[in-house]
mmCIF file of C-alpha atoms and ligand atoms in Angstrom:
data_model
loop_
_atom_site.group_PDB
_atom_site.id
_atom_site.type_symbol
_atom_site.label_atom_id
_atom_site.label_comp_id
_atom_site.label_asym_id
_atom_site.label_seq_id
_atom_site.Cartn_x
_atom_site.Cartn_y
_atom_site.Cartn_z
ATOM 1 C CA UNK A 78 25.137 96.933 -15.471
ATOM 2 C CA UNK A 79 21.941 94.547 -15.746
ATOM 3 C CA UNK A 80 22.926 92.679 -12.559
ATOM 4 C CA UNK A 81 19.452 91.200 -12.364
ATOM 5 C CA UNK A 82 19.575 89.126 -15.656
ATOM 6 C CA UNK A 83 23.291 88.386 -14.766
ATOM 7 C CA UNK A 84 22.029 86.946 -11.893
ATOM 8 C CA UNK A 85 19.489 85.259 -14.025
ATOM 9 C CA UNK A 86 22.298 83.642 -16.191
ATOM 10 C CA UNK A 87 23.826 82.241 -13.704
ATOM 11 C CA UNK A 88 20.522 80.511 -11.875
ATOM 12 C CA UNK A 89 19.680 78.708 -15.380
ATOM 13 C CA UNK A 90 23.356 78.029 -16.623
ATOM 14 C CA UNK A 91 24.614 76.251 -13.906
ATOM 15 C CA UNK A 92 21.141 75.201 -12.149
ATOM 16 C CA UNK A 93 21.863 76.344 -9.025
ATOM 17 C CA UNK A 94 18.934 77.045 -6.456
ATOM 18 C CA UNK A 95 17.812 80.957 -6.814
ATOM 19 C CA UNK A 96 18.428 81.336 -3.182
ATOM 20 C CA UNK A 97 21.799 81.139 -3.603
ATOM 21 C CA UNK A 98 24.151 83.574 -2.350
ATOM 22 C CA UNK A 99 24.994 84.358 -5.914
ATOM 23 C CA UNK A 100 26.746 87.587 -5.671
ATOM 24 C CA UNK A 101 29.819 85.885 -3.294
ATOM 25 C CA UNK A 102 29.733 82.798 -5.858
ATOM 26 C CA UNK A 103 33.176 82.041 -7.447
ATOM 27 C CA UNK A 104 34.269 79.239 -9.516
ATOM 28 C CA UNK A 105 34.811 75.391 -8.568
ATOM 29 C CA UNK A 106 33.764 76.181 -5.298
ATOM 30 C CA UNK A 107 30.326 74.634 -6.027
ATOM 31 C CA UNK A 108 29.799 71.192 -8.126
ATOM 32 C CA UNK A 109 27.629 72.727 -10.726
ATOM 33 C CA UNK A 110 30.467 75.468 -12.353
ATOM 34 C CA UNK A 111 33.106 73.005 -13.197
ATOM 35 C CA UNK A 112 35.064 73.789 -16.451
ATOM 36 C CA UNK A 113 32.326 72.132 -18.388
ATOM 37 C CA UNK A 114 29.729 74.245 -17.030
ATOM 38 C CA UNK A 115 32.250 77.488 -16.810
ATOM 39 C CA UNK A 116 32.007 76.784 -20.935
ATOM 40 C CA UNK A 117 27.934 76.940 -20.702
ATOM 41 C CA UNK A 118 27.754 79.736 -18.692
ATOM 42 C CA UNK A 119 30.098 81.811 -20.990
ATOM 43 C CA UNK A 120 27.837 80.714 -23.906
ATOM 44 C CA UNK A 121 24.549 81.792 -21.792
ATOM 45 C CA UNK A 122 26.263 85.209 -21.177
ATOM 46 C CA UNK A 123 27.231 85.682 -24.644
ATOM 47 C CA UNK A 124 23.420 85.059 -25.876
ATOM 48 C CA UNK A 125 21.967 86.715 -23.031
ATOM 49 C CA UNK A 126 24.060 90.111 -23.534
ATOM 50 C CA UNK A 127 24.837 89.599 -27.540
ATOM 51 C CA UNK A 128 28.557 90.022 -26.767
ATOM 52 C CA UNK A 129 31.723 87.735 -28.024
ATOM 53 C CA UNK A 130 34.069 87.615 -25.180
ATOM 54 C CA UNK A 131 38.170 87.012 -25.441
ATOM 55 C CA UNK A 132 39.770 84.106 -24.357
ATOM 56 C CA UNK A 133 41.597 86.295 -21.692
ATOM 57 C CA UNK A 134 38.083 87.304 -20.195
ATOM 58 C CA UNK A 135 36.524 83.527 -20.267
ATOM 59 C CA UNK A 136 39.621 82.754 -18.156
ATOM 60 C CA UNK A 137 39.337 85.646 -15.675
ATOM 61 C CA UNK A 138 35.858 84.651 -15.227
ATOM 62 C CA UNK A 139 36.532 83.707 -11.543
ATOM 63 C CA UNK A 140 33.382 84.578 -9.806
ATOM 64 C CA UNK A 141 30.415 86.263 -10.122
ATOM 65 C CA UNK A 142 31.796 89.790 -9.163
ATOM 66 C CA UNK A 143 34.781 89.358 -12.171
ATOM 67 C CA UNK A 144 31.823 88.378 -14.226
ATOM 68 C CA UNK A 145 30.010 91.526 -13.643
ATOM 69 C CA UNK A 146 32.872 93.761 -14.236
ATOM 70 C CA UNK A 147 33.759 91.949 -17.663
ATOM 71 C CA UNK A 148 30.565 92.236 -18.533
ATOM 72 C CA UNK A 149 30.246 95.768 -18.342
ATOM 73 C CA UNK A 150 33.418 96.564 -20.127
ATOM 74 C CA UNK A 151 31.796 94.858 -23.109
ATOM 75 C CA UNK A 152 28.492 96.591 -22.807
ATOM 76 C CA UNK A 153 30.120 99.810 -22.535
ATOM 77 C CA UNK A 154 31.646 99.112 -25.844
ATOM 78 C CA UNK B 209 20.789 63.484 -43.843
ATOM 79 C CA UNK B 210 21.478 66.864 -42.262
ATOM 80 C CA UNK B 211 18.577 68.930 -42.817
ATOM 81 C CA UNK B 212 17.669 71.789 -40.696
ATOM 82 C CA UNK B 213 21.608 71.649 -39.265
ATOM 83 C CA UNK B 214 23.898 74.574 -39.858
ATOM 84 C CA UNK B 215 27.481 73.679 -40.831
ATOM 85 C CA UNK B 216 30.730 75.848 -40.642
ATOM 86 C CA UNK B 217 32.780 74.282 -43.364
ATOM 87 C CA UNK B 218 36.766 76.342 -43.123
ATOM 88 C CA UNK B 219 39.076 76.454 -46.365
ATOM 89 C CA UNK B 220 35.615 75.825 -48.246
ATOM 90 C CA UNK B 221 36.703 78.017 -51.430
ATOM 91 C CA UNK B 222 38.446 75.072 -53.274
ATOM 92 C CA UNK B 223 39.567 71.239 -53.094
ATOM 93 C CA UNK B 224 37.850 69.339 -50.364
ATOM 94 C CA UNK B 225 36.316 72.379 -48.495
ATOM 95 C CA UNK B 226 34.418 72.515 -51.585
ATOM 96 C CA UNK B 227 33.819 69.393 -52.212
ATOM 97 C CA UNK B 228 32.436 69.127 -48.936
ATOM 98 C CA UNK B 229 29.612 71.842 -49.406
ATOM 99 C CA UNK B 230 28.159 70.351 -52.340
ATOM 100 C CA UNK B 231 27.813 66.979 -50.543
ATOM 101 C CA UNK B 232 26.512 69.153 -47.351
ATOM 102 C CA UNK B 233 23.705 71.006 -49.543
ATOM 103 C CA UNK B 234 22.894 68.212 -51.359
ATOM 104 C CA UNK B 235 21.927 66.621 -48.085
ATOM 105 C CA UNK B 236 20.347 69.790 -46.764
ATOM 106 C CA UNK B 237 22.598 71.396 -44.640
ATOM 107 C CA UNK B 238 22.792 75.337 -44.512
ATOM 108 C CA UNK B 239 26.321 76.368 -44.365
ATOM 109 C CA UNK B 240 28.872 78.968 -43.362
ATOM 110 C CA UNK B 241 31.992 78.868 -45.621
ATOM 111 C CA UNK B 242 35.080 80.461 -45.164
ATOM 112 C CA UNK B 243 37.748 81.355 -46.800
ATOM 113 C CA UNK B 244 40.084 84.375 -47.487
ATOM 114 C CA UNK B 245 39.304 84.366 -51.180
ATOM 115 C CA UNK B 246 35.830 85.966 -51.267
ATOM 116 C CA UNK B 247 35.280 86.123 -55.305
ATOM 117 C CA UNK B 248 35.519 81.909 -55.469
ATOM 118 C CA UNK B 249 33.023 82.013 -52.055
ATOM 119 C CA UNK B 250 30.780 84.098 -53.933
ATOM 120 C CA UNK B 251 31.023 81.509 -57.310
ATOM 121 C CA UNK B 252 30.315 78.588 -54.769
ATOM 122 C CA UNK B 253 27.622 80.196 -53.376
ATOM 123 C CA UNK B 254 26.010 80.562 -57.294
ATOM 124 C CA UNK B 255 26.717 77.014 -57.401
ATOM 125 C CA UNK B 256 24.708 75.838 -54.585
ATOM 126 C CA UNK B 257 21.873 77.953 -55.640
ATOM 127 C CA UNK B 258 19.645 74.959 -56.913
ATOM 128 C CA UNK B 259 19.851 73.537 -53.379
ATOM 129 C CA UNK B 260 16.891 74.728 -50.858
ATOM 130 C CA UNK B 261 19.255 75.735 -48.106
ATOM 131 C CA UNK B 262 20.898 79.211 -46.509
ATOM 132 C CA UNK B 263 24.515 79.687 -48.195
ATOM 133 C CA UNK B 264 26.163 82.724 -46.146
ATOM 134 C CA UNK B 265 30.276 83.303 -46.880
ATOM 135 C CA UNK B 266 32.882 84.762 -44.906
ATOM 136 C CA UNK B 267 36.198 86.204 -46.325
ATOM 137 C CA UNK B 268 38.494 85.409 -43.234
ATOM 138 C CA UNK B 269 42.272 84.899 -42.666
ATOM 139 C CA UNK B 270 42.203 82.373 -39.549
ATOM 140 C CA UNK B 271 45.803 82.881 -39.238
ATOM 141 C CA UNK B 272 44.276 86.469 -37.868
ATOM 142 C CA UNK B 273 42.699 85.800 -34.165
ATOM 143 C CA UNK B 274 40.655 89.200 -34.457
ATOM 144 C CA UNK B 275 39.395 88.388 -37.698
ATOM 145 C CA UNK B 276 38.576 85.228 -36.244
ATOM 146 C CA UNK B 277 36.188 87.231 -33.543
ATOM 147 C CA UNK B 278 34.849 89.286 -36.248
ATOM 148 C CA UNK B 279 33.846 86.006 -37.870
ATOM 149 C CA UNK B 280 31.655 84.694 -35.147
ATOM 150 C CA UNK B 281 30.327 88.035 -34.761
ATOM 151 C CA UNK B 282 28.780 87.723 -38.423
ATOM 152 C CA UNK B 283 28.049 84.163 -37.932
ATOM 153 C CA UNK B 284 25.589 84.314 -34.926
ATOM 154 C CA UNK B 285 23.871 87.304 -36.956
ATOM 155 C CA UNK B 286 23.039 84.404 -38.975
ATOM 156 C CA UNK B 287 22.689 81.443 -36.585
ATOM 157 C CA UNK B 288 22.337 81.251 -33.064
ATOM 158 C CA UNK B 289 23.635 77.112 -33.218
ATOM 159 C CA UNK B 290 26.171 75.745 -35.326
ATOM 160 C CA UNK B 291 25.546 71.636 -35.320
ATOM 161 C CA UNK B 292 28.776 70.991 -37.289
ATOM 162 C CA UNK B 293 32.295 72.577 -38.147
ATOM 163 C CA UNK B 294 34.235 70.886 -40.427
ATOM 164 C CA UNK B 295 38.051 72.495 -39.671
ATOM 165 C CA UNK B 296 39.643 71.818 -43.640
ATOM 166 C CA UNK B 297 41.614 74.993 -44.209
ATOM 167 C CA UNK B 298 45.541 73.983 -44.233
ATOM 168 C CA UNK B 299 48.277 74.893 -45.952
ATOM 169 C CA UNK B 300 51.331 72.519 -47.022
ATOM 170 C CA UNK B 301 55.503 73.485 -47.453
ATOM 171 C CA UNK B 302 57.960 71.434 -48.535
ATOM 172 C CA UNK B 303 61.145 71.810 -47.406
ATOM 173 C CA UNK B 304 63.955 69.293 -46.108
ATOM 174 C CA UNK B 305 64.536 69.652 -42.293
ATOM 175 C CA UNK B 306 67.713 71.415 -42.537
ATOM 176 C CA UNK B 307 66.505 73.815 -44.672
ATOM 177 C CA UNK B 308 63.175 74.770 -42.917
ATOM 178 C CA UNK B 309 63.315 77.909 -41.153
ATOM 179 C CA UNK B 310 61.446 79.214 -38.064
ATOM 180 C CA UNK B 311 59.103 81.451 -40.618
ATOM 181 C CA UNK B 312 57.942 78.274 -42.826
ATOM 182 C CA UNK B 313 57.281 76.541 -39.286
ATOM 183 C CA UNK B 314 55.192 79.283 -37.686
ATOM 184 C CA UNK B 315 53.267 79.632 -40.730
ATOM 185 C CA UNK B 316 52.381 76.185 -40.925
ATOM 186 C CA UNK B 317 51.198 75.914 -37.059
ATOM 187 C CA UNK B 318 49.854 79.342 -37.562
ATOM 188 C CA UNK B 319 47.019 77.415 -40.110
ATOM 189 C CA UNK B 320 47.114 74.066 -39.342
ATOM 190 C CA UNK B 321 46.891 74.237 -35.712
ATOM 191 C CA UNK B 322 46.314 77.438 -33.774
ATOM 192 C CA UNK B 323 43.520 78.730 -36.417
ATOM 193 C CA UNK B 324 41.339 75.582 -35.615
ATOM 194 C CA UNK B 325 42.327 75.457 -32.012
ATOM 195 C CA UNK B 326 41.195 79.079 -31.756
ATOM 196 C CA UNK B 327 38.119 79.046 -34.475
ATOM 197 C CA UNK B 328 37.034 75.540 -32.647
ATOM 198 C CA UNK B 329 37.378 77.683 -28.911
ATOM 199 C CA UNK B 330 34.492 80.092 -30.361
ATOM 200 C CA UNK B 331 32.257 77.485 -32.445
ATOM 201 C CA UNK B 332 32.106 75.055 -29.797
ATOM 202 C CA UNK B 333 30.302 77.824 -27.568
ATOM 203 C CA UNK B 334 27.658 77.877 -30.338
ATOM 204 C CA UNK B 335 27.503 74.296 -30.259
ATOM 205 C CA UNK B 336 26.086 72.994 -26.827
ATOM 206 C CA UNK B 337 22.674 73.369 -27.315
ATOM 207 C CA UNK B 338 22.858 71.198 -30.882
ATOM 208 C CA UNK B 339 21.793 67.405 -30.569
ATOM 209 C CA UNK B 340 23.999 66.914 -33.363
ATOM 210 C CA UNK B 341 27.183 68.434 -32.463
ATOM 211 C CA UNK B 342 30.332 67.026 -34.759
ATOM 212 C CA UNK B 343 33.669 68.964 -35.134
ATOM 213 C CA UNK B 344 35.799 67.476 -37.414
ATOM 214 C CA UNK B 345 39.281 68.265 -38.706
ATOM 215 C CA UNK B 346 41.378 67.443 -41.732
ATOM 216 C CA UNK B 347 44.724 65.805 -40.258
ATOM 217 C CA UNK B 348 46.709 63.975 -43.045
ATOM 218 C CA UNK B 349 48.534 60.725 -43.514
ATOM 219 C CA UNK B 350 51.533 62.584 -43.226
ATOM 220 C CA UNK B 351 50.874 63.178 -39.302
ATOM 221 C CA UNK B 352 50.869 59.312 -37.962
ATOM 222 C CA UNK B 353 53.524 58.122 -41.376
ATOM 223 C CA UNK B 354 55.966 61.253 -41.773
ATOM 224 C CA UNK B 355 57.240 61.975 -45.216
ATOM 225 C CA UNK B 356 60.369 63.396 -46.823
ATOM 226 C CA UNK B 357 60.477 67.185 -46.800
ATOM 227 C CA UNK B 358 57.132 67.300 -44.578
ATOM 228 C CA UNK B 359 58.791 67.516 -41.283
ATOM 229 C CA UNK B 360 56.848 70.709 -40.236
ATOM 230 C CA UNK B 361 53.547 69.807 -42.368
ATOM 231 C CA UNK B 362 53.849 66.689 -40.796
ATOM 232 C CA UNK B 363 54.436 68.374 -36.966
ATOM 233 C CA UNK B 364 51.754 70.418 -37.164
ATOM 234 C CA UNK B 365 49.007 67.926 -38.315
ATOM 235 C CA UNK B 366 50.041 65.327 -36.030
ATOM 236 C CA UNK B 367 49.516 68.113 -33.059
ATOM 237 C CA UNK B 368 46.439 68.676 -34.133
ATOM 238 C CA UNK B 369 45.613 64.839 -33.772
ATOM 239 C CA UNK B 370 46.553 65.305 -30.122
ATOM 240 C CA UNK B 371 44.022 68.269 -29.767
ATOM 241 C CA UNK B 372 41.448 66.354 -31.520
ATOM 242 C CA UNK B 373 41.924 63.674 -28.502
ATOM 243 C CA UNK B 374 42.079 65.863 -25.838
ATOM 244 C CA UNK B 375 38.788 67.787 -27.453
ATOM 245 C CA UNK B 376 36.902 64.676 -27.772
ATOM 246 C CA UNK B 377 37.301 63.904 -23.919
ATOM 247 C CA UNK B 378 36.720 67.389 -22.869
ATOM 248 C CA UNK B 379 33.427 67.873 -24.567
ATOM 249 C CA UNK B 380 31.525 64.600 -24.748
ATOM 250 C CA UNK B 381 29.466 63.682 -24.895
ATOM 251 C CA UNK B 382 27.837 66.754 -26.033
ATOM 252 C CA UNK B 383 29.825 66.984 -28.679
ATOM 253 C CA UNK B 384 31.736 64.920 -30.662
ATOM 254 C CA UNK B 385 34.962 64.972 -32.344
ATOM 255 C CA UNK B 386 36.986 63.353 -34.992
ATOM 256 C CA UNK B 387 39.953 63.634 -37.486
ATOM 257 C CA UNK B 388 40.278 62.222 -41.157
ATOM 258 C CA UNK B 389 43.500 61.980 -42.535
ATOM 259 C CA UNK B 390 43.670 62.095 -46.482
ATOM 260 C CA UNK B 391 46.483 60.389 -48.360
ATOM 261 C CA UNK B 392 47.400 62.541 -51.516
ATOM 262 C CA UNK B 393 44.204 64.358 -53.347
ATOM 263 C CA UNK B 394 44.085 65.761 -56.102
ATOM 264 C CA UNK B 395 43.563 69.366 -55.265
ATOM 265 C CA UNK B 396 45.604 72.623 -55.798
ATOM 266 C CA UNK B 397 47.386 71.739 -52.770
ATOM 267 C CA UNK B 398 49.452 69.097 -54.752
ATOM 268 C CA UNK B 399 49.993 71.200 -57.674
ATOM 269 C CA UNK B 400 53.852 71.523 -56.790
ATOM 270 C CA UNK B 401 54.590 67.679 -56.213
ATOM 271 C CA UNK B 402 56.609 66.537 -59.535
ATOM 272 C CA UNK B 403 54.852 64.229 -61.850
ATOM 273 C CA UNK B 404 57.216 60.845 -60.402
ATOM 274 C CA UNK B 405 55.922 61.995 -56.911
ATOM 275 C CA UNK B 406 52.451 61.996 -57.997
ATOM 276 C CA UNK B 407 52.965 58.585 -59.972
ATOM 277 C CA UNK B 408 54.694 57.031 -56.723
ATOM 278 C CA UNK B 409 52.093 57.676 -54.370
ATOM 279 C CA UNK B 410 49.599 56.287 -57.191
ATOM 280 C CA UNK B 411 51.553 52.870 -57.216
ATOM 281 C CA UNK B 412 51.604 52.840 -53.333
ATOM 282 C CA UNK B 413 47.972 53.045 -53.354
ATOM 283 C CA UNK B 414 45.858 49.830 -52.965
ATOM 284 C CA UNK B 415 43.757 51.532 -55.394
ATOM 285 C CA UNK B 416 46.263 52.498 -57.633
ATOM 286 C CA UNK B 417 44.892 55.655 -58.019
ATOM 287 C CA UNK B 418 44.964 59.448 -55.690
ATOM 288 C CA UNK B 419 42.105 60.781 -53.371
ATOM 289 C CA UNK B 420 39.625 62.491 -55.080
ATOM 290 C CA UNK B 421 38.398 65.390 -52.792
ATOM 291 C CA UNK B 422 34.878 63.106 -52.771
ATOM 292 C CA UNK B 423 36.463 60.532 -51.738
ATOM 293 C CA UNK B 424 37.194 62.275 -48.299
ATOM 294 C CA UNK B 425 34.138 64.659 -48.240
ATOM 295 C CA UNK B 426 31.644 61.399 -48.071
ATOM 296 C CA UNK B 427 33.981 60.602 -45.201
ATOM 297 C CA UNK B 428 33.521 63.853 -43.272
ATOM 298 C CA UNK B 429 29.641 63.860 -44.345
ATOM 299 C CA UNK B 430 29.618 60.545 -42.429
ATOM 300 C CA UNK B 431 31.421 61.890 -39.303
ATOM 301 C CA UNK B 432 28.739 65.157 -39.739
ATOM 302 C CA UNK B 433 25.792 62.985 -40.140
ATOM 303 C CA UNK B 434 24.096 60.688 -37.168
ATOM 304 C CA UNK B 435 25.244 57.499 -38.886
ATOM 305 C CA UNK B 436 28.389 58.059 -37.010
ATOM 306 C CA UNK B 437 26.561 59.302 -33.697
ATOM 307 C CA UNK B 438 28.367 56.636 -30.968
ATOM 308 C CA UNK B 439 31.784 57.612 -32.729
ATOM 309 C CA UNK B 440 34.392 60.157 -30.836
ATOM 310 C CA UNK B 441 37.976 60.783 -30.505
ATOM 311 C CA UNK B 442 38.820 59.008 -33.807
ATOM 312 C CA UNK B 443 41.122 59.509 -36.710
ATOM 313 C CA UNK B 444 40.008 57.932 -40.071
ATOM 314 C CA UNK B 445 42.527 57.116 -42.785
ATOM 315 C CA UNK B 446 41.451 57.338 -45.827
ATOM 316 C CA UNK B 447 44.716 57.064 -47.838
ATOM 317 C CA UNK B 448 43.814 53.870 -50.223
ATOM 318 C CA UNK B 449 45.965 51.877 -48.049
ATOM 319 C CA UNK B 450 48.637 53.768 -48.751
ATOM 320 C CA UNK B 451 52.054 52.225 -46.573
HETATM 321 N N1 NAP C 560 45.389 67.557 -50.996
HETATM 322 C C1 NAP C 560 45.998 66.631 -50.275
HETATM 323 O O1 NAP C 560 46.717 65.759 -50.825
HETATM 324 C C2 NAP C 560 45.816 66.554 -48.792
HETATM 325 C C3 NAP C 560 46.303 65.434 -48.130
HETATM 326 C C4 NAP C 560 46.138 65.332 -46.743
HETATM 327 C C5 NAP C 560 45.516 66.347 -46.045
HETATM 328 N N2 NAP C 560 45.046 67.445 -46.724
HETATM 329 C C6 NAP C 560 44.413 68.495 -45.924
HETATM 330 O O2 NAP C 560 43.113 68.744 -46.405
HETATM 331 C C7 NAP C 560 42.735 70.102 -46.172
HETATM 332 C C8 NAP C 560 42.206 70.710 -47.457
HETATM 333 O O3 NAP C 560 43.213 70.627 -48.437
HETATM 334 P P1 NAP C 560 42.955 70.799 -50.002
HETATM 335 O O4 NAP C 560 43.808 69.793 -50.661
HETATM 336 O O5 NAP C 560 41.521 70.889 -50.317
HETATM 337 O O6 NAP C 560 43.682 72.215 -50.210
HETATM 338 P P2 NAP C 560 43.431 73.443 -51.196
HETATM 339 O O7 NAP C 560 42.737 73.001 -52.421
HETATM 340 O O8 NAP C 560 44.739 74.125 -51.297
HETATM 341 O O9 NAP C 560 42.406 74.350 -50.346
HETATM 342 C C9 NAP C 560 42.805 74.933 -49.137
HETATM 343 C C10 NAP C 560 41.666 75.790 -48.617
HETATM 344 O O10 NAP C 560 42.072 76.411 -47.409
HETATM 345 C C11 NAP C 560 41.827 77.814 -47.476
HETATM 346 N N3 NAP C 560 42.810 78.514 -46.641
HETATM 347 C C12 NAP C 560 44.168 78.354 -46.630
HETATM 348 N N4 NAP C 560 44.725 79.210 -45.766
HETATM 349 C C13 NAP C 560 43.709 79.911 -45.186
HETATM 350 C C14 NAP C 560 43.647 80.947 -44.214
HETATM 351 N N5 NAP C 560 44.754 81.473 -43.671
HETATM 352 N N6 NAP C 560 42.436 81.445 -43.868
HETATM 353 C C15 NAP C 560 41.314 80.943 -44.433
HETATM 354 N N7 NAP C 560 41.310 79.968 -45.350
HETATM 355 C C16 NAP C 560 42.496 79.461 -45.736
HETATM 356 C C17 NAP C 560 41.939 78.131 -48.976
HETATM 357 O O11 NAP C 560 41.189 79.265 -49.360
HETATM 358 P P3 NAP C 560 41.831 80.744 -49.578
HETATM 359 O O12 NAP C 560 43.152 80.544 -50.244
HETATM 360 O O13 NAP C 560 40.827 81.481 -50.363
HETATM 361 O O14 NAP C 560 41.963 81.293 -48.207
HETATM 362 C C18 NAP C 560 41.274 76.893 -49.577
HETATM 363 O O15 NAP C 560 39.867 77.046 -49.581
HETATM 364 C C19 NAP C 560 43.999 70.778 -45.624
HETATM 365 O O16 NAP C 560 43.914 70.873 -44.231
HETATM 366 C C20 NAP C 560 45.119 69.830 -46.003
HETATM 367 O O17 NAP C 560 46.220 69.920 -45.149
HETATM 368 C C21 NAP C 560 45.183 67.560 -48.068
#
C-alpha cells in the first residue's frame, strides 16, 4: 500500500497543514473534511490510484486508517 | 457555446436525448451518450461526424448499478472531467392506480429515479474540478400536475424533483443543478397515447401544438451553457402552457 501518496491525497484534498498527524485523522473531526470535502477527497483518491470506488466504501471512509485499508482492497484487485 | 466541455447526455439513442446531441455538437461539445441500444448509438455517432468534436458511446442499462460502474470506468478512459450530464433516459407506463402493480412501480423508479440518483453519485465526482458544472434532469409536467393513469410515472418524476433540490443545495455552488419538465413530445415515448389523447393535449396547449424534442433540447442547452450560470435548484416548464 502507497501510504506516502495516500498521505499526499489527503494534504492537497482537504488542505490541511503537512504536519498534521495524518495517520490518526478521521472524519468531521477537523473543519476541512466535511461531507463536501469527504466528496473531493474520494474524487482525489480515485484519480490518484485510477480506481472507482462503491458507494458502500465512500461511506466507510471514516478516517485515514479505513481509507488505507479500502484502498488496498482495490489495488489488490 | 460549449466548446472544449465534455457532456454525458443518458437515453441519448432517440427522442430528446438525441435531439440534445445534435444541438450539443453543433455548439461544440464532445459527448458521452448512452443508451442500451448500441446499433442507433453507433448511427448517431455517423451523424455527428461533420461536427469537429469527440463522439464516444456507451451501451448501458442504468437500471443495472454494476453496469453503471463499468460505465464510468470507460468514461474516465476517455475524460478525466465531465462539465455537464444531462440525466434524459426515462421510461413511461400507463396504468390506472388500481391496476398498477408493485413490478410496473419498481420499474419505473428503477429508471426514472434510482439510475440518475446513482449515475449522478459517480459523474458528480468527475465534475468538481469543471468551471462549468450543470447536471440537469428531464422531470415532466406530469410530476407537479398528475395525470390519469400516470400515478407511478407521475411518483417517480416528481421524486426526482425533490432530489434535484436537495442536489442543488448540496453541491453549489460548484455545481449546479436543474430540472425541465416537458409537456407531451412527440417522441417514441408517446407512441401508445390514442390519437383523441394526442389531439387533447394539442388543444390544451397555448400553442396549439405538442413539444417537439427541440423545443426542450434548446432548453437543456441553455441550462448546459453559461447563459444560465447564476441559475440552480430550478425546474423549467416547458409544456406550451399546458393547464
Ligand atoms: N415524450 C414526452 O412526451 C415526455 C414528456 C415529459 C417528459 N419526458 C421525459 O423525457 C425523457 C426522454 O424521453 P423521450 O420522449 O425522448 O423518450 P424516448 O424517445 O422513448 O427515449 C428514451 C431514451 O431513454 C433510453 N433508455 C430507456 N431506458 C433505459 C435504460 N434502462 N438504460 C439506458 N437507457 C435507457 C432509450 O434508449 P434504449 O432504449 O436504447 O436504452 C432512449 O434513448 C424521459 O425522461 C421522459 O420521461 C418525455
Amino acid at each position: 500500500m502507497q501510504t506516502e501518496k495516500l498521505k499526499q491525497v489527503f494534504i492537497e484534498a482537504l488542505g490541511i497543514d503537512k504536519n498534521t498527524n495524518i495517520e490518526n485523522l478521521e472524519y468531521n473531526t477537523i473543519d476541512e473534511w466535511d461531507s463536501v470535502a469527504h466528496m473531493n477527497l474520494i474524487g482525489e483518491i480515485e484519480d490518484a490510484f485510477e480506481i472507482m470506488l462503491d458507494t458502500d466504501d465512500i461511506i466507510d471512509m471514516s478516517s485515514f486508517t479505513k481509507a488505507k485499508e479500502i484502498v488496498s482492497k482495490y489495488l489488490k484487485g | 457555446m460549449l466548446q472544449q466541455r465534455y457532456a454525458l447526455i443518458t437515453g441519448a439513442s432517440k427522442g430528446i436525448g438525441k435531439q440534445t446531441a445534435h444541438l450539443f455538437a453543433k455548439n461544440g461539445a464532445n459527448l458521452l451518450l448512452v443508451a442500451r441500444d448500441i446499433d442507433t448509438l453507433v448511427s448517431l455517432r455517423d451523424e455527428l461526424q461533420e461536427f469537429s468534436i469527440n463522439v464516444d458511446i456507451f451501451s448501458c442499462d442504468l437500471t443495472d448499478e454494476n453496469e453503471i460502474k463499468s460505465l464510468f470506468i470507460k468514461i474516465k478512459k476517455v475524460t478525466k472531467v465531465i462539465d455537464i450530464v444531462v440525466n434524459n433516459a426515462g421510461i413511461i407506463k400507463s396504468s390506472m392506480f388500481s391496476m398498477t402493480n408493485s413490478d410496473t412501480l419498481k420499474d419505473m423508479f428503477q429508471t426514472n429515479l434510482y439510475a440518475p440518483y446513482i449515475l449522478t453519485q459517480y459523474a458528480t465526482r468527475m465534475m468538481r474540478k469543471s468551471p462549468y458544472a450543470s447536471v440537469i434532469f428531464i422531470s415532466s409536467m406530469m410530476a407537479t400536475k398528475g395525470g390519469i393513469g400516470h400515478s407511478a410515472y407521475a411518483s417517480s418524476k416528481s421524486a426526482l424533483d425533490g432530489m434535484m433540490k436537495s442536489l442543488a443545495k448540496e453541491l453549489a455552488p460548484t455545481i449546479r443543478v436543474n430540472a425541465i419538465a416537458p409537456g407531451v413530445v412527440q417522441t417514441d415515448m408517446i407512441k401508445t397515447l390514442s390519437e383523441d389523447e394526442k389531439e387533447e393535449y394539442t388543444s390544451k396547449s397555448l400553442f396549439k401544438r405538442l413539444a417537439t424534442p427541440n423545443d426542450i433540447a434548446t432548453v437543456i442547452l441553455f441550462l448546459a451553457s453559461d447563459m444560465s450560470k447564476y441559475i440552480t435548484a430550478e425546474l423549467i416548464n416547458v409544456d406550451g402552457g399546458i393547464c
